[in-house]
XYZ file of C-alpha atoms in Angstrom:
83
model
C 10.429 -12.205 31.782
C 9.784 -11.919 28.093
C 11.388 -10.294 25.147
C 9.856 -6.966 24.328
C 8.695 -8.112 20.901
C 12.237 -9.238 20.136
C 13.615 -5.727 20.272
C 17.261 -5.876 19.387
C 19.263 -2.691 19.783
C 21.782 -1.634 17.165
C 24.538 -2.781 19.512
C 23.047 -6.304 19.676
C 21.575 -5.968 23.166
C 18.102 -7.370 23.867
C 15.326 -5.461 25.623
C 13.257 -7.595 28.010
C 9.985 -6.949 29.876
C 9.366 -8.068 33.463
C 6.158 -7.613 35.460
C 7.939 -6.259 38.542
C 8.386 -2.600 39.343
C 8.206 0.155 41.944
C 5.071 -1.350 43.546
C 7.284 -4.328 44.407
C 9.680 -1.929 46.146
C 12.319 -2.381 43.445
C 14.503 0.272 41.856
C 16.979 -0.129 39.011
C 19.818 -1.271 41.266
C 17.777 -3.791 43.263
C 16.110 -5.073 40.067
C 19.494 -5.698 38.424
C 20.707 -7.488 41.561
C 17.548 -9.603 41.751
C 17.766 -10.669 38.099
C 21.475 -11.377 38.424
C 20.951 -13.499 41.538
C 18.006 -15.526 40.197
C 19.365 -16.064 36.674
C 22.984 -16.511 37.690
C 24.285 -13.889 35.260
C 26.707 -11.137 36.158
C 25.350 -7.659 36.739
C 27.694 -6.561 33.939
C 25.388 -8.492 31.548
C 22.547 -6.149 32.485
C 23.114 -2.981 30.490
C 20.193 -0.882 31.764
C 17.008 -1.138 33.818
C 13.994 1.154 33.383
C 11.661 0.603 36.362
C 8.043 1.721 36.029
C 5.248 1.468 38.600
C 4.196 -2.146 37.918
C 6.705 -3.381 35.325
C 10.231 -2.804 34.051
C 12.296 -2.973 30.886
C 15.709 -4.572 31.130
C 18.336 -4.268 28.415
C 20.798 -7.141 28.496
C 23.639 -8.511 26.450
C 22.320 -11.034 23.921
C 23.919 -14.096 25.522
C 22.393 -13.274 28.924
C 18.893 -12.683 27.492
C 18.329 -16.376 26.743
C 19.520 -17.391 30.206
C 17.296 -14.812 31.907
C 14.145 -15.652 29.940
C 14.677 -19.380 30.519
C 15.316 -18.988 34.238
C 12.229 -16.912 34.977
C 9.693 -19.382 33.549
C 8.669 -20.718 36.994
C 9.759 -17.948 39.357
C 7.541 -16.202 41.886
C 8.148 -12.896 43.648
C 6.090 -12.288 46.815
C 3.651 -14.991 45.736
C 3.187 -13.624 42.216
C 4.347 -15.317 39.000
C 7.109 -13.373 37.292
C 6.599 -12.939 33.559
């Protein structure tokens, strides 16, 4: 999981990129749950999820963004490194 070129929304939220998407059988709800479970942040910290075919954009509250990006440094999903 990486910051999408440090995109900060006007409301202070951070937009993140993750290389998981529909091809991984994830939708916005399951993606939010997965990120919440792995990173240990509440789903209320995940503002929105935009799932594409092979990647997704996640908008999170600023304090959760650092936790999420730090947690996903060595995570694999179905044998694939998550970035």
